[in-house]
Amino acid sequence: MADNFYITTPIYYVNDEPHIGHAYTTIAADVIARFNRLLGRDTFFLTGTDEHGQKLQDTAASRGMEPGAYCDEIVKRFIDIWDKLNISNNDFIRTTQERHKKVVQHILQKLYDEEEIYKGSYEGWYCKYEERFWTEKDLVEGNCPDCGRPVNRIVEENYFFKMGQRREWLIDYIKAHPDFIRPEFRANEVIGYLNQGLADLCISRPKTRLSWGIELPFDKDYVCYVWFDALLNYVTAPGYLDNPGNFQKWWPEAIHLIGKDILTTHAVYWPCMLNAAGLPMPKTIFAHGWWLMEDTKMSKSLGNVVRPLDLADVYGVDPFRYFLMREMTMGHDSSYSEEAFINRYNSDLANDFGNLVSRLTKMIASYCGKKLPAPDEKQEADLEIERNAVNLNEKVVGLIDDFKIYMAIEETLQLVRLLNRYIENNRPWQLAKQGDIKRLGTVLYTACEGLRIAGRFLYPVMPAKIAEFSQTFGIGVDTLKSEESLKWGFLKPGIDINVSSGLFPRIEQKKKPAVEPEKKKTKEEKEEFIDFEDFKKLKLKTALIEEAEKIEGADKLLKLQVNLGSEKRQVVAGIAQHYTPEQLVGKTIIVIANLKPAKIRGVESNGMLMAAKDKNGLRLLTVDGEIKPGSGIS
Ligand code: MSP
């Protein structure tokens, strides 16, 4: 393993609400980064946000904001949440940053100049929500196969990247590099996908449809496809254009940690893009599984997400980090439940680890005056602890390098459990009673050293709690993390030991979960209510249509003269395709009488009539029987 270590998370869509799925990838990357720093490797940990594309443009527009200003506002959600979850990223990249735009345009121009990008005509089904083109056979009941929403038939000129010609090269590369796509079964999935053929990739979107993106440097009428732009973040941040030295140092070591949902873009598009740009491949793409809620993926559109801070606020950041890392077998799916969270917390943290810290420090306080006793002659049981503690480093390093965080934690917890059994078997309380000071000293010293070493390996998972734990031995967390602290015998007899009893207090299983998943609002719930006062502002009146005529040059409009009792008014209405002028004269309709006058196609309109519409057409609202024109409606 090289001494430089570079790990990335996906860059998250900035308009998504962060949930435990996003938190999982980011915490896993953080734990791996912290482990690598612990090993003395120079580490670069990158996360960030993906800020271009149709969805963003639409959401910003629906809030009446410029997309850029909207991104600036909501990116804080991710920055804040990572801060609260103690994420130790070295850089945070936003695809709207100038440094990134420069890289994307540079690569686009280079590929265009080298004829890796060409212009062609495209006809297909486009899903604006997924921002993807589909072929007829991809569609499911005529809808987008990914999100189930309607698609539009689009024929347009676009730019294409010559991805298809790299199919065989990529298959060979994956086969020759078993570490490239992990776990192995994901590599097989990618090969299966490639075996079905590989088309060129449409990498542009015409500005007439989407303007929120990075402009193609060779054609100002287009912006870059959001994935082509987003993937390049991984080379922008280490300095592809502005810091070649750094880039050389980090890029070849890159490890992309992603969820299985974005495997194709990372394991197919991205290697082809790098290959065309003449850049080396990342070292590894590791795809983990999903957090499920009752067997379905957690996602905002399904309305079953658990927000990370809800859990962390109730139970603490470090227990939350611990649960996510220990519970999921990295690479496979896992189901979330608060019950599982509490069980895991109580068994591992409260019972096994927290209890041991508290029992041991209390015994040292009462039998040894709060001073760490000196060890005496070692017996086999003591040597067993020493061996296990000393060997833990090698085991953990191997497991972390193999992305098995959950097993690295389990190995550490096994040492903790061994220590608990050791205490039970060697009964320090009896040794104290018998006055066997020498044996008592050996047992308490051995247990303390074992515990300290176990705690050290939990640091990457629970940095704040382990900093607190290091105070038990009167050493700072930096000392606990140091390389010398790996050695058996690091703690000197005679040092002060502080009693620590509140590290992980037990949690009672609750009948009702403290953290409910955020339910998707039903349409009715989303509908905003207005006060009666607001309704009263509308002046609705009956009006008798006395005259109606077409407006020249406007197929949809009719000009009506209506009688409102005390006054006559002219109203312009878009109903020409549903009523002829003759059908209208003599009808009593409903108009909004206090709407600001407006000119429609140059014709003055003083009010608006009301009509109901469905897919078969439009019908005017009228009254049920005789009533005077100008009557109020309430
Ligand atoms: N913007 C793209 C990624 C571009 S990377 C060049 C994107 N963003 S995302 O906001 O949708 O984040 C997707 C990632 O969030 C997944 O790959 C995964 O890492 C994480 N998760 C989202 N939901 C998840 C679960 N339910 N479970 C586990 N992780 C999941 O895709």
Short mmCIF file of N, CA and C and ligand atoms in Angstrom, two decimals, residues 10-13 16 19 21-22 25 50 227 230-231 233-234 258-259 261-262 266 288-291 297-298, ligand 1:
data_model
loop_
_atom_site.label_atom_id
_atom_site.label_comp_id
_atom_site.label_asym_id
_atom_site.label_seq_id
_atom_site.Cartn_x
_atom_site.Cartn_y
_atom_site.Cartn_z
N PRO A 10 -19.50 10.13 -3.35
CA PRO A 10 -20.18 10.76 -4.49
C PRO A 10 -20.41 12.23 -4.13
N ILE A 11 -20.53 13.08 -5.13
CA ILE A 11 -20.94 14.44 -4.77
C ILE A 11 -22.47 14.44 -4.83
N TYR A 12 -23.08 14.85 -3.74
CA TYR A 12 -24.53 14.67 -3.59
C TYR A 12 -25.30 15.78 -4.30
N TYR A 13 -26.49 15.43 -4.79
CA TYR A 13 -27.34 16.45 -5.40
C TYR A 13 -27.70 17.43 -4.31
N ASP A 16 -31.24 17.55 -2.71
CA ASP A 16 -31.79 16.43 -1.94
C ASP A 16 -31.62 16.71 -0.46
N HIS A 19 -30.07 12.17 3.99
CA HIS A 19 -30.65 11.17 4.88
C HIS A 19 -29.60 10.15 5.26
N GLY A 21 -28.80 7.35 4.20
CA GLY A 21 -28.08 6.75 3.07
C GLY A 21 -26.87 7.60 2.70
N HIS A 22 -27.08 8.92 2.56
CA HIS A 22 -25.96 9.81 2.25
C HIS A 22 -24.95 9.80 3.41
N THR A 25 -22.46 6.70 3.36
CA THR A 25 -21.28 6.76 2.49
C THR A 25 -20.25 7.72 3.07
N ASP A 50 -23.21 18.20 -6.13
CA ASP A 50 -23.47 18.16 -7.57
C ASP A 50 -24.58 19.19 -7.81
N TRP A 227 -23.87 14.41 -15.59
CA TRP A 227 -22.97 13.35 -15.11
C TRP A 227 -21.55 13.52 -15.64
N ALA A 230 -20.20 16.10 -13.46
CA ALA A 230 -20.03 15.71 -12.05
C ALA A 230 -18.83 14.78 -11.83
N LEU A 231 -18.67 13.78 -12.69
CA LEU A 231 -17.60 12.80 -12.47
C LEU A 231 -16.22 13.46 -12.45
N ASN A 233 -15.31 15.97 -11.03
CA ASN A 233 -14.93 16.58 -9.74
C ASN A 233 -13.75 15.86 -9.11
N TYR A 234 -13.68 14.54 -9.37
CA TYR A 234 -12.65 13.75 -8.72
C TYR A 234 -11.23 14.12 -9.19
N ILE A 258 -18.97 4.56 -3.39
CA ILE A 258 -20.26 4.97 -3.96
C ILE A 258 -21.34 3.97 -3.52
N GLY A 259 -22.60 4.34 -3.74
CA GLY A 259 -23.70 3.39 -3.54
C GLY A 259 -23.90 2.62 -4.83
N ASP A 261 -26.33 2.25 -6.63
CA ASP A 261 -27.21 2.92 -7.60
C ASP A 261 -26.44 3.67 -8.67
N ILE A 262 -25.18 4.00 -8.39
CA ILE A 262 -24.45 4.80 -9.38
C ILE A 262 -23.20 4.06 -9.87
N HIS A 266 -20.04 5.26 -12.71
CA HIS A 266 -18.66 5.25 -12.21
C HIS A 266 -17.79 4.16 -12.84
N HIS A 288 -21.19 0.17 -2.28
CA HIS A 288 -21.83 -0.46 -1.12
C HIS A 288 -23.33 -0.61 -1.38
N GLY A 289 -23.99 -1.31 -0.46
CA GLY A 289 -25.43 -1.58 -0.63
C GLY A 289 -26.29 -0.43 -0.12
N TRP A 290 -27.57 -0.68 -0.06
CA TRP A 290 -28.51 0.35 0.36
C TRP A 290 -29.02 0.12 1.77
N TRP A 291 -29.33 1.21 2.40
CA TRP A 291 -30.11 1.14 3.62
C TRP A 291 -31.56 1.04 3.20
N LYS A 297 -35.81 0.70 -0.73
CA LYS A 297 -34.72 1.68 -0.61
C LYS A 297 -35.24 2.93 0.08
N MET A 298 -34.39 3.48 0.92
CA MET A 298 -34.78 4.73 1.55
C MET A 298 -34.59 5.84 0.53
N1 MSP B 1 -24.96 13.40 -7.81
C1 MSP B 1 -24.91 12.00 -8.01
C2 MSP B 1 -23.52 11.47 -7.77
C3 MSP B 1 -22.46 12.08 -8.63
S1 MSP B 1 -20.89 11.48 -8.22
C4 MSP B 1 -19.91 12.05 -9.43
C5 MSP B 1 -25.87 11.31 -7.03
N2 MSP B 1 -26.17 12.00 -5.94
S2 MSP B 1 -27.17 11.50 -4.77
O1 MSP B 1 -27.40 12.66 -3.95
O2 MSP B 1 -28.33 10.88 -5.33
O3 MSP B 1 -26.36 10.50 -3.92
C6 MSP B 1 -26.33 9.15 -4.24
C7 MSP B 1 -25.49 8.43 -3.20
O4 MSP B 1 -26.06 8.58 -1.88
C8 MSP B 1 -25.47 6.93 -3.40
O5 MSP B 1 -24.56 6.53 -4.35
C9 MSP B 1 -25.09 6.47 -2.02
O6 MSP B 1 -23.74 6.70 -1.82
C10 MSP B 1 -25.90 7.40 -1.13
N3 MSP B 1 -27.24 6.87 -0.87
C11 MSP B 1 -28.44 7.43 -1.22
N4 MSP B 1 -29.44 6.63 -0.78
C12 MSP B 1 -28.93 5.54 -0.17
C13 MSP B 1 -29.46 4.48 0.61
N5 MSP B 1 -30.75 4.29 0.78
N6 MSP B 1 -28.57 3.65 1.21
C14 MSP B 1 -27.22 3.83 1.14
N7 MSP B 1 -26.70 4.82 0.43
C15 MSP B 1 -27.49 5.56 -0.42
O7 MSP B 1 -26.25 10.18 -7.29
#
